[in-house]
CSV table of C-alpha atoms in Angstrom, one decimal:
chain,number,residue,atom,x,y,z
A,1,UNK,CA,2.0,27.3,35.3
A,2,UNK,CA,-0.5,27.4,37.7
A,3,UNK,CA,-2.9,30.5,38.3
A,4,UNK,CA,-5.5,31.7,41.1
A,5,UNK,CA,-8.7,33.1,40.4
A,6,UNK,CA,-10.0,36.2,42.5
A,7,UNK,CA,-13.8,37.0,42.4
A,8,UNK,CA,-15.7,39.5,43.9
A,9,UNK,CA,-19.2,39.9,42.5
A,10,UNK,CA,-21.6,42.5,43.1
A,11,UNK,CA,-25.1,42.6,42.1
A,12,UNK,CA,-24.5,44.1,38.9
A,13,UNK,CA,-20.9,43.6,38.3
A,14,UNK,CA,-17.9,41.0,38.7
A,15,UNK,CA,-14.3,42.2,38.9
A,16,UNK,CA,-12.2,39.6,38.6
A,17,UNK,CA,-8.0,39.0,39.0
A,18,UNK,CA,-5.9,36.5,37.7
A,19,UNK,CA,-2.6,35.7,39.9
A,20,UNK,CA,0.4,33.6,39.2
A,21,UNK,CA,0.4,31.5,42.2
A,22,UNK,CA,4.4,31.3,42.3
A,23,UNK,CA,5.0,34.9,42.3
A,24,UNK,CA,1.7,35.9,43.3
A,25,UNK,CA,1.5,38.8,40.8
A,26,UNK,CA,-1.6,40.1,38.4
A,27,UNK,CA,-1.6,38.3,35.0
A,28,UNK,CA,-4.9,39.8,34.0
A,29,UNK,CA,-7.7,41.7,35.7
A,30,UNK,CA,-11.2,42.8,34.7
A,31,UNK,CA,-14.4,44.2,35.6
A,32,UNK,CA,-17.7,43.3,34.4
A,33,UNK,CA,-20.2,46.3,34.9
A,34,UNK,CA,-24.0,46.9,34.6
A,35,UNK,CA,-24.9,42.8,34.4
A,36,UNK,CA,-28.7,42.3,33.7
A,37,UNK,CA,-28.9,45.9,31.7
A,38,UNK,CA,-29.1,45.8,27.6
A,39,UNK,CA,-26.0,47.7,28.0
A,40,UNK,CA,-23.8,45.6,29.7
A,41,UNK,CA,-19.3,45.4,29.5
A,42,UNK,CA,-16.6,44.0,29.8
A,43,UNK,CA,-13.1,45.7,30.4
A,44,UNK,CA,-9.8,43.8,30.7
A,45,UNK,CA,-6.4,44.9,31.4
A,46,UNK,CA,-3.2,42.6,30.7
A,47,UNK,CA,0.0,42.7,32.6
A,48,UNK,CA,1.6,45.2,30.6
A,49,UNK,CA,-1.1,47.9,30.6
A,50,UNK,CA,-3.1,47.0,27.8
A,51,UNK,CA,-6.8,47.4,27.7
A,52,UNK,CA,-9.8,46.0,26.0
A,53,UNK,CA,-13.3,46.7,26.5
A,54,UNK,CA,-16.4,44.7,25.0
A,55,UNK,CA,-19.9,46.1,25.1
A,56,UNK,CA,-22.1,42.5,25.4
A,57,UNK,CA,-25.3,41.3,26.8
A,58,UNK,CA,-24.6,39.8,30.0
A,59,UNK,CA,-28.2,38.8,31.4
A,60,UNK,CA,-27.1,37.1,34.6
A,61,UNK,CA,-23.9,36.1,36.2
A,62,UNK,CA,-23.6,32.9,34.4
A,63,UNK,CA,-23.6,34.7,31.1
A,64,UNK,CA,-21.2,37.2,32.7
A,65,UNK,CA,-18.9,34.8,34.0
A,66,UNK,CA,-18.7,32.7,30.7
A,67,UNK,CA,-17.5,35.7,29.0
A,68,UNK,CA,-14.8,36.1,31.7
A,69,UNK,CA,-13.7,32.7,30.7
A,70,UNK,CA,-13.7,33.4,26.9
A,71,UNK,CA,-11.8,37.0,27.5
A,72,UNK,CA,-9.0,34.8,29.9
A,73,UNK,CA,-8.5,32.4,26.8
A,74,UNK,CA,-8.6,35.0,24.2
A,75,UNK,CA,-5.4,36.4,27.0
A,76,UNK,CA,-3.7,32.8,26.5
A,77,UNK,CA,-4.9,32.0,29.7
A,78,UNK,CA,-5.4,28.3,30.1
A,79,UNK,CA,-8.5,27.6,32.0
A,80,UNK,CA,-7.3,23.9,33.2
A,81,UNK,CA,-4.3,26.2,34.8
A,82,UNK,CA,-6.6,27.5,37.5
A,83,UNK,CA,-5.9,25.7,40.6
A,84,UNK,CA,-8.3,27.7,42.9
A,85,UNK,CA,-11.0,30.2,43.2
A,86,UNK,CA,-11.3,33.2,45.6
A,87,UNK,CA,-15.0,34.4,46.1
A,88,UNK,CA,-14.4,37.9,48.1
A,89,UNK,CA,-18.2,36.7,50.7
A,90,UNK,CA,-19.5,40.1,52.0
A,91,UNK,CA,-21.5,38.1,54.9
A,92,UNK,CA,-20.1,35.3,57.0
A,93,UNK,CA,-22.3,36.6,60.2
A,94,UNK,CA,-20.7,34.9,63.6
A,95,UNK,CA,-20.2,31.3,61.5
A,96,UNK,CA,-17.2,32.2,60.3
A,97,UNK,CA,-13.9,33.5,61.9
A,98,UNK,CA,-11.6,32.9,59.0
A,99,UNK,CA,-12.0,31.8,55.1
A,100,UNK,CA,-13.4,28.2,54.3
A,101,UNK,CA,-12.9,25.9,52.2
A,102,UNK,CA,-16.6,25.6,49.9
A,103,UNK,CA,-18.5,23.0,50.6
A,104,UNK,CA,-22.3,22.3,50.5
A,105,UNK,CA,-22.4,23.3,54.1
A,106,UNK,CA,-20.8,26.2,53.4
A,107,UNK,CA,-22.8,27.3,50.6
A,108,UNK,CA,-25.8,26.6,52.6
A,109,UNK,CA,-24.6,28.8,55.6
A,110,UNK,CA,-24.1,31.7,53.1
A,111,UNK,CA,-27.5,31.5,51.9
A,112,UNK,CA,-29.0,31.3,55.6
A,113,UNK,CA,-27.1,35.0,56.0
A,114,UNK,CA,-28.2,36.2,52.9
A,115,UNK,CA,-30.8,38.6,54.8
A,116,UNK,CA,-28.2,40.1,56.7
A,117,UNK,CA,-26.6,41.4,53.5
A,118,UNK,CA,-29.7,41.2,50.6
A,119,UNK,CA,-27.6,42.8,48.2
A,120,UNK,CA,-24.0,41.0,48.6
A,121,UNK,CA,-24.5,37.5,49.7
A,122,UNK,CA,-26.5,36.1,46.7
A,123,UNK,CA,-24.5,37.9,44.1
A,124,UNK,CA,-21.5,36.0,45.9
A,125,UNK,CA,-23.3,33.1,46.3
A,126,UNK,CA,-24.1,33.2,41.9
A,127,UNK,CA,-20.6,33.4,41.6
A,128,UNK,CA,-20.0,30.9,43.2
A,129,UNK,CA,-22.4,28.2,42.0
A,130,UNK,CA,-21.6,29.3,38.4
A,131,UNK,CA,-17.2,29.2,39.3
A,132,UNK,CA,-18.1,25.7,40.2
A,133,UNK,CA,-19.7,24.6,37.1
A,134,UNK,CA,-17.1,26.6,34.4
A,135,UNK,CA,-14.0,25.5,36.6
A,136,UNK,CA,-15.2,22.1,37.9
A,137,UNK,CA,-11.8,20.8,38.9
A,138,UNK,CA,-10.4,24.3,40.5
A,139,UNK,CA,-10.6,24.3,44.7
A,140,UNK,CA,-13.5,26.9,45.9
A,141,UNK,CA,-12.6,29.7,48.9
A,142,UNK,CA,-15.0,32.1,50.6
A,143,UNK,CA,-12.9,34.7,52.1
A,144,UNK,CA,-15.0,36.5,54.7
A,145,UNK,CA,-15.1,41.1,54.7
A,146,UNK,CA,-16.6,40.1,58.4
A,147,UNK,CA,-14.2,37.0,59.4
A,148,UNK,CA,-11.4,39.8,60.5
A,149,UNK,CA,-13.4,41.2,63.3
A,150,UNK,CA,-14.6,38.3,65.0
A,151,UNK,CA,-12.2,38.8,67.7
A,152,UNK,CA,-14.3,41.5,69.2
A,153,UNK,CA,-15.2,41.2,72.4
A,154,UNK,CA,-19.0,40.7,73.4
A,155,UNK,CA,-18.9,44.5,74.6
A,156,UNK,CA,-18.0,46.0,71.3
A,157,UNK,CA,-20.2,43.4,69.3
A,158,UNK,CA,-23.7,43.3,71.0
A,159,UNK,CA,-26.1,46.3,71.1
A,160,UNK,CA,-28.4,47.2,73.6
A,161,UNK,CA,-31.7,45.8,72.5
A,162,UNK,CA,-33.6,42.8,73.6
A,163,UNK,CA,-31.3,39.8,74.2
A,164,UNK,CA,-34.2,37.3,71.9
A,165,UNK,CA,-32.8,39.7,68.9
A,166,UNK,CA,-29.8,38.5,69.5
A,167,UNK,CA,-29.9,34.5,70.0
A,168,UNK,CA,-32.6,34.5,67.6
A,169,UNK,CA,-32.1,36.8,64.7
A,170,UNK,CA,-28.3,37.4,65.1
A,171,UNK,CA,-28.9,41.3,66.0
A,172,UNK,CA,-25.2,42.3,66.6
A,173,UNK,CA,-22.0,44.0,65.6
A,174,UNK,CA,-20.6,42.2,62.8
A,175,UNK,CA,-18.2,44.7,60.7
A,176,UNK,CA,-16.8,44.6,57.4
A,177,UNK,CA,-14.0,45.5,54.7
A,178,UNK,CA,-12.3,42.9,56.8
A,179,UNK,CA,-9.6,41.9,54.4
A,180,UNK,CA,-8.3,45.3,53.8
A,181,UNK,CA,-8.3,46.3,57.3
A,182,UNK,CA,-6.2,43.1,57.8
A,183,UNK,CA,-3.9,43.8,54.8
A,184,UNK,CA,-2.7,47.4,56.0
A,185,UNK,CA,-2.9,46.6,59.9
A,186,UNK,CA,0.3,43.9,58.6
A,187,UNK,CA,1.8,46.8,56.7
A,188,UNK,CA,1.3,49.3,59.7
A,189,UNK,CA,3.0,47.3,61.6
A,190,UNK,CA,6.0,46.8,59.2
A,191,UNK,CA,6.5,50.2,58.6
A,192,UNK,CA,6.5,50.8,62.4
A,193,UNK,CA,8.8,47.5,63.0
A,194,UNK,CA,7.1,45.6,64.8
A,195,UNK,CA,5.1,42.5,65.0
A,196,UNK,CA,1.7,42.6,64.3
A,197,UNK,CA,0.8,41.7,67.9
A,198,UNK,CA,1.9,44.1,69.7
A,199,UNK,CA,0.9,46.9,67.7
A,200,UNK,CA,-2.5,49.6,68.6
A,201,UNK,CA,-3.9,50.6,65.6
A,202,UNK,CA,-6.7,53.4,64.3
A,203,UNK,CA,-7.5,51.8,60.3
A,204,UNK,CA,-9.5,54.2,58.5
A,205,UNK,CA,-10.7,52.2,54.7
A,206,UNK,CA,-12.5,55.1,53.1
A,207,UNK,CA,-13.8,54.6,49.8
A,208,UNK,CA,-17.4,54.6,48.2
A,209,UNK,CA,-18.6,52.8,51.5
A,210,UNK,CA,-16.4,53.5,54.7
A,211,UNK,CA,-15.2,52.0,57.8
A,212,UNK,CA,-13.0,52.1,60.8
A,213,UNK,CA,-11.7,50.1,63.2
A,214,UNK,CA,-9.9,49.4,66.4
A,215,UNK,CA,-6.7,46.8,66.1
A,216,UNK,CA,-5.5,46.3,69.6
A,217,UNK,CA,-2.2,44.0,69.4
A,218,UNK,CA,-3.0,43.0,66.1
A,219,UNK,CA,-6.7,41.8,66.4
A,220,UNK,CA,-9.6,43.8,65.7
A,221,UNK,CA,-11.6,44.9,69.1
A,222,UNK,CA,-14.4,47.6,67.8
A,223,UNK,CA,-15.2,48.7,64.1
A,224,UNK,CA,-17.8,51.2,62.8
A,225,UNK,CA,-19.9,49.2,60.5
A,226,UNK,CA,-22.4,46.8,62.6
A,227,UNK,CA,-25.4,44.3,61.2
A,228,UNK,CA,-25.0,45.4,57.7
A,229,UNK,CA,-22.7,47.6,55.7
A,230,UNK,CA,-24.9,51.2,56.5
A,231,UNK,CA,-24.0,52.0,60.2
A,232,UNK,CA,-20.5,54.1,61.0
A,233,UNK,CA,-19.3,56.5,58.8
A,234,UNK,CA,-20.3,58.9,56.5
A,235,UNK,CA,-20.1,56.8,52.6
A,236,UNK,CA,-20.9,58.4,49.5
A,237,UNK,CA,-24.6,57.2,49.4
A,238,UNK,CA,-25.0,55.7,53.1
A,239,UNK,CA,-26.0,57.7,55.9
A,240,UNK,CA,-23.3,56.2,58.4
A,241,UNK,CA,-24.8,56.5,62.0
A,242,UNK,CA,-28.0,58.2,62.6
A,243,UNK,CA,-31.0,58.1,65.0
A,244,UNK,CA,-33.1,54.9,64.6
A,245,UNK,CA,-35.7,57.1,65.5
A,246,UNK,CA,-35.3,59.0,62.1
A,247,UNK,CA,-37.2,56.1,60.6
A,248,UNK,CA,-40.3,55.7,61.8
A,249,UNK,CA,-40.8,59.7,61.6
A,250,UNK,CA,-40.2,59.3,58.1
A,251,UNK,CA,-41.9,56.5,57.7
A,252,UNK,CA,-44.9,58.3,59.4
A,253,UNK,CA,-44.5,61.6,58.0
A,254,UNK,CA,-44.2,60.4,54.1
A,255,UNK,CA,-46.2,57.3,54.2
A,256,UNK,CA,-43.5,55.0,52.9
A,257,UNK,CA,-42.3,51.8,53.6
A,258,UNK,CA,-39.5,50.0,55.2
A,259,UNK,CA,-38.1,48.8,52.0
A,260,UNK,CA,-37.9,52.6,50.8
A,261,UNK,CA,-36.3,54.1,53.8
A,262,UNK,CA,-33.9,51.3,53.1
A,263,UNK,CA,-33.2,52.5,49.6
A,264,UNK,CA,-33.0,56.0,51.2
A,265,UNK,CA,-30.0,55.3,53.4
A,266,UNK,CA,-28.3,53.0,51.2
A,267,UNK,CA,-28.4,54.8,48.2
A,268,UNK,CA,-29.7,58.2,48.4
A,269,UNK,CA,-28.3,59.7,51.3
A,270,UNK,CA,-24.4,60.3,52.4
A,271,UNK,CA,-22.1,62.4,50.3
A,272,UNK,CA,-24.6,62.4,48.1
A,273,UNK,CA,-27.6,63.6,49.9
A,274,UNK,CA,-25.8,66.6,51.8
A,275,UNK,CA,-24.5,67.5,48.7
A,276,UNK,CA,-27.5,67.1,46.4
A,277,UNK,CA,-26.1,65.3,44.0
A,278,UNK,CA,-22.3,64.5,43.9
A,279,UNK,CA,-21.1,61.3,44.9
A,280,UNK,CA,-17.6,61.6,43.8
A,281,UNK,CA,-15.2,63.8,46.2
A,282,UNK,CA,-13.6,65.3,43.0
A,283,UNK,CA,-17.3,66.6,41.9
A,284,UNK,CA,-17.4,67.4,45.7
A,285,UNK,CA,-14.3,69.6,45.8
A,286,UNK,CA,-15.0,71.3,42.2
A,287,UNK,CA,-18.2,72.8,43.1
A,288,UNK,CA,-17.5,73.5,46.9
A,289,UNK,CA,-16.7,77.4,46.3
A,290,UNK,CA,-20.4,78.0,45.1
A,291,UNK,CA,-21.9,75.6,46.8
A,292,UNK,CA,-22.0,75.3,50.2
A,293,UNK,CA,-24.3,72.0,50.1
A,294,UNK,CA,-20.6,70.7,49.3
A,295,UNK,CA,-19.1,72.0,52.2
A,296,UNK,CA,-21.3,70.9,54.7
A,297,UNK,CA,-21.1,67.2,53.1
A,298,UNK,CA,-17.3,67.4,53.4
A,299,UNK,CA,-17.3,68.7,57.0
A,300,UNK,CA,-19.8,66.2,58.1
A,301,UNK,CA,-17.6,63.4,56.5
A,302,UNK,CA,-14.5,64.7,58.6
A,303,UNK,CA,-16.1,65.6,61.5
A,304,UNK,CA,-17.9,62.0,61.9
A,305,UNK,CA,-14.3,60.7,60.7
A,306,UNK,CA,-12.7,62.3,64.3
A,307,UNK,CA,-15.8,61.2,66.3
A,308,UNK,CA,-14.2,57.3,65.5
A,309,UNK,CA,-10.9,58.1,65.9
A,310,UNK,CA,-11.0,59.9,69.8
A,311,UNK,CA,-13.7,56.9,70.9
A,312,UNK,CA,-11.2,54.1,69.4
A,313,UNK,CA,-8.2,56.2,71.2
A,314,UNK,CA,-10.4,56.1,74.2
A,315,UNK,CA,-10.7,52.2,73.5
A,316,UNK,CA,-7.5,51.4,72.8
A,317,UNK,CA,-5.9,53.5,75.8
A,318,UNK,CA,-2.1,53.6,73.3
A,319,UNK,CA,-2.3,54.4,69.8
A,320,UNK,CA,0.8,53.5,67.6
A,321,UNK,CA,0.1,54.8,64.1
A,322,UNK,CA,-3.6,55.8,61.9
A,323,UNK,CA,-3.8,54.2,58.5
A,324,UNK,CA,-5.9,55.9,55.8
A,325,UNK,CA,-6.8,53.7,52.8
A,326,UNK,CA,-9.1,52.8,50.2
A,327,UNK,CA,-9.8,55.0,47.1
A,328,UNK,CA,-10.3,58.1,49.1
A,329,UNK,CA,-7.8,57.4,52.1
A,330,UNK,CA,-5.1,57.2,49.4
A,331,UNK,CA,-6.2,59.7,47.0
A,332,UNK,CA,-7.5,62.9,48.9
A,333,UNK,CA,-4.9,64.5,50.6
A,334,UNK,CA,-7.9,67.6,51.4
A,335,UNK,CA,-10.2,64.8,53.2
A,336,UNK,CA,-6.9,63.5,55.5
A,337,UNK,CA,-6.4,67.2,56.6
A,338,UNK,CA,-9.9,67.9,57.3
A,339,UNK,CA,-10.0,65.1,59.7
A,340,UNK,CA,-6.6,65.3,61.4
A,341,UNK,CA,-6.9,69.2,61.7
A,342,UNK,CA,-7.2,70.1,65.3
A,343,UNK,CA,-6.1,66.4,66.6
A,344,UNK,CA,-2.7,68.2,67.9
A,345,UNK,CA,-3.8,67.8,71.4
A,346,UNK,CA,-4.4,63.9,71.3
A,347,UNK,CA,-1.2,63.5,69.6
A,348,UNK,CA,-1.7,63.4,65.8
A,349,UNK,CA,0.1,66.0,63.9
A,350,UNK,CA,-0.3,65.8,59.6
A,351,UNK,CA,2.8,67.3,57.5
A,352,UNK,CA,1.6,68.8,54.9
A,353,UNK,CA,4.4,68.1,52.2
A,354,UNK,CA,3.9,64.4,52.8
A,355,UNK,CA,0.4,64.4,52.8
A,356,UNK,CA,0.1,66.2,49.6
A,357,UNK,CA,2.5,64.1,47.8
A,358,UNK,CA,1.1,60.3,49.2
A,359,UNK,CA,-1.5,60.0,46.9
A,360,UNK,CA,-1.7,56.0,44.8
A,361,UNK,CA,-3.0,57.7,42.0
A,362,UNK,CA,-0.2,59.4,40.5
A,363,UNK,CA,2.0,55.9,41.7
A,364,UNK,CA,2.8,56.9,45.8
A,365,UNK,CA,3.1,54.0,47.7
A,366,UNK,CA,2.9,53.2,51.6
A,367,UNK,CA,3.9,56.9,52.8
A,368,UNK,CA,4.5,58.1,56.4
A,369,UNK,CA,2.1,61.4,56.2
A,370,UNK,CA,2.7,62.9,60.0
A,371,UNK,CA,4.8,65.6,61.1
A,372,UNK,CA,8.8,64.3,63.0
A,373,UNK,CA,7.1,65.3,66.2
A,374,UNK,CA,3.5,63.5,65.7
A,375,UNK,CA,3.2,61.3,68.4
A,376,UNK,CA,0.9,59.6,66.5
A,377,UNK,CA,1.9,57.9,63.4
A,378,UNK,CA,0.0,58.6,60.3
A,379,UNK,CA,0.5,56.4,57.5
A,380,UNK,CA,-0.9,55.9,53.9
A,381,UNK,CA,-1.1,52.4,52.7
A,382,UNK,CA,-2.7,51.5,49.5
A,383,UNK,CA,-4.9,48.6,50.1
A,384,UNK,CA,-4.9,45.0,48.1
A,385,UNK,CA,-7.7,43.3,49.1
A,386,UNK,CA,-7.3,40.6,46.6
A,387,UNK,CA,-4.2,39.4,47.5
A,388,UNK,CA,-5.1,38.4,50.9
A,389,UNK,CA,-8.0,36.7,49.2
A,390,UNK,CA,-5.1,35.2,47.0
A,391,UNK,CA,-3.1,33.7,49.7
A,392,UNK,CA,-6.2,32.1,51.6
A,393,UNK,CA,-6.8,30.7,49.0
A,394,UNK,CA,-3.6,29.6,47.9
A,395,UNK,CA,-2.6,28.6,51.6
A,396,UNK,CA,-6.0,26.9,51.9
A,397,UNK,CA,-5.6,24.6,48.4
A,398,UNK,CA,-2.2,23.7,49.5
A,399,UNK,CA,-2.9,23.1,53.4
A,400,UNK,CA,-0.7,25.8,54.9
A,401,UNK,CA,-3.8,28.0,55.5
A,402,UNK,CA,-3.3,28.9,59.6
A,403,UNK,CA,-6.9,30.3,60.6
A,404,UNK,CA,-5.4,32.4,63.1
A,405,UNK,CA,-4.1,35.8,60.6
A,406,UNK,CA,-1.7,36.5,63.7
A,407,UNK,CA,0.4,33.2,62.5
A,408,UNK,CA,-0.4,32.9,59.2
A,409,UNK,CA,2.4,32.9,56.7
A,410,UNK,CA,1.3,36.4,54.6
A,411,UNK,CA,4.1,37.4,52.2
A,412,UNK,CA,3.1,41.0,52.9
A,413,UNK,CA,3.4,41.0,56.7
């Protein structure tokens, strides 16, 4: 038996998956939430449904990690069984156009980027210094959320400042959620029958944080998240776009610093602060009738949502399908109306019965949401992030990897 390792670890938490690497399916999965707070957890979740939860003090990821390993035994998981790790790497700036292998170079690019993403890259980078030490004989992959959209072209990628911000401080469109943009642009084009290069694509992953992109023959060519993970969309506690200007008024006005507009926009603003107060869209929805706070923060969302969709169209000159995913894009049917009401004109046409019914969390799968006569397909494709980080990994460790996701062997494509 041999298994594969998935990590993604946050700055407070670590989920983690462990995949057969024959048949590629989930043996166990966890998360590990509030690391560094007295009241840390653990919650892991077998094969066949079965839970367990653990409240224990987890003061760093090392301590977090070593608790993984203990839960995987205590699952009759045999540590010397893992072949490879996957470390989910929110950052890989322009040094990375696929995943990579970890090596001491490797690590040390990671940590040069770390300012690009403060609160990802080191959390990553813990991970993976710690996977190392616990799993010393298991091969180590980065798998990139901005290695998807390096085939933008300099157009879409480079903003209009000075050119020294550039060359110097790597100022420029980088984009993110790469893997699952990549995962449901393959299923798109399955479901439409076609290769993946030669299909236009709208991909909408909206979750807690939210992007778009542009997928012209199969590549990525524009995307709404830039430098860091706040620009683009409306996300449940990130502003998305907004005037740059906005920040040195408040900065002025309140007498604050940099460092607390940043909290602001990052965590205090979005869904959150037009609604004042509910992050989740269910909270959202529920209170809506009496408050109209809840209203406005769901037609903002929407409306910002079209705004992307008519300038990728614009872009992309053909359009073959829209995908919504992620936790919202597969499980509010009332968000997908609200942004593909009125879109008749350009071509995009919901039916409702579909759309009501395509929702993951009551077990829908990849669901064809648009009217017979939208010329537009819209699709709902449930995201797995993890397998593509399975596979690059797996491919990777066994020398199969292809670098170019166009020719790579997916088993979902």
């Amino acid at each position: 038996m041999a298994y594969i390792l998935a990590l993604n670890c946050g700055s407070s938490s670590l989920k983690y998956q462990v995949f057969d690497a024959d048949s590629k399916s989930v043996k166990v999965s966890g998360t590990v939430e509030k690391i560094g707070e007295s009241d840390s957890f653990i919650t892991q979740k077998q094969a066949d449904g079965t839970k367990e939860k653990k409240e224990v003090p987890m003061h760093n990821h090392n301590e977090a990690l070593g608790i993984v390993m203990t839960m995987l035994r205590d699952a009759s998981i045999d540590l010397n069984d893992i072949t490879a790790v996957g470390h989910r790497v929110v950052h890989g700036g322009d040094k990375f156009n696929c995943s990579a292998e970890i090596t001491d170079e490797v690590i040390r690019t990671i940590e040069e980027l770390s300012p690009l993403a403060p609160l990802h890259n080191p959390a990553n980078l813990m991970g993976i210094v710690v996977a190392k030490q616990l799993l010393p004989n298991a091969r180590q992959v980065a798998v990139f959320d901005t290695a998807f959209h390096q085939t933008m072209p300099d157009y879409a990628y480079r903003y209009a400042v000075p050119a020294a911000w550039y060359r110097e401080l790597g100022v420029r469109r980088y984009g993110f959620h790469g893997t699952s943009h990549l995962y449901v642009s393959k299923r798109a084009a399955k479901m439409l029958g076609k290769p993946a290069n030669e299909v236009n694509l709208i991909t909408l992953h909206i979750g807690s944080g939210a992007s778009a992109a542009a997928i012209r023959g199969g590549k990525s060519i524009d995307t709404s998240m830039g430098l860091t993970p706040l620009s683009g969309l409306t996300m449940s506690t990130r502003a998305g776009d907004i005037d740059a200007g906005i920040i040195f008024y408040v900065m002025d006005r309140l007498g604050i610093t940099a460092k607390q507009v940043e909290t602001h926009l990052n965590k205090q603003s979005g869904i959150l602060g037009l609604s004042e107060g509910h992050i989740d869209h269910r909270d959202v929805w529920n209170n809506m009738a009496n408050n109209d706070c809840c209203r406005l923060a769901l037609d903002v969302e929407a409306n910002n949502i079209k705004k992307y969709i008519g300038g990728f169209m614009a872009e992309l000159g053909r359009v073959d399908a829209i995908v919504f995913t992620a936790g919202v894009g597969e499980n509010d049917e009332r968000v997908r109306a609200l942004v593909c009401d009125g879109l008749d004109e350009l071509g995009i046409k919901l039916d409702n019965d579909a759309n009501n019914g395509a929702l993951s969390r009551i077990g829908a799968g990849e669901s064809v949401i648009s009217a017979p006569d939208s010329k537009v397909k819209v699709f709902m494709i449930p995201t797995n992030e993890e397998l593509v980080i399975v596979e690059d990994t797996l491919a990777i460790a066994n020398g199969t990897y292809d670098p170019n996701h166009l020719e790579m062997g997916y088993s979902f494509k």
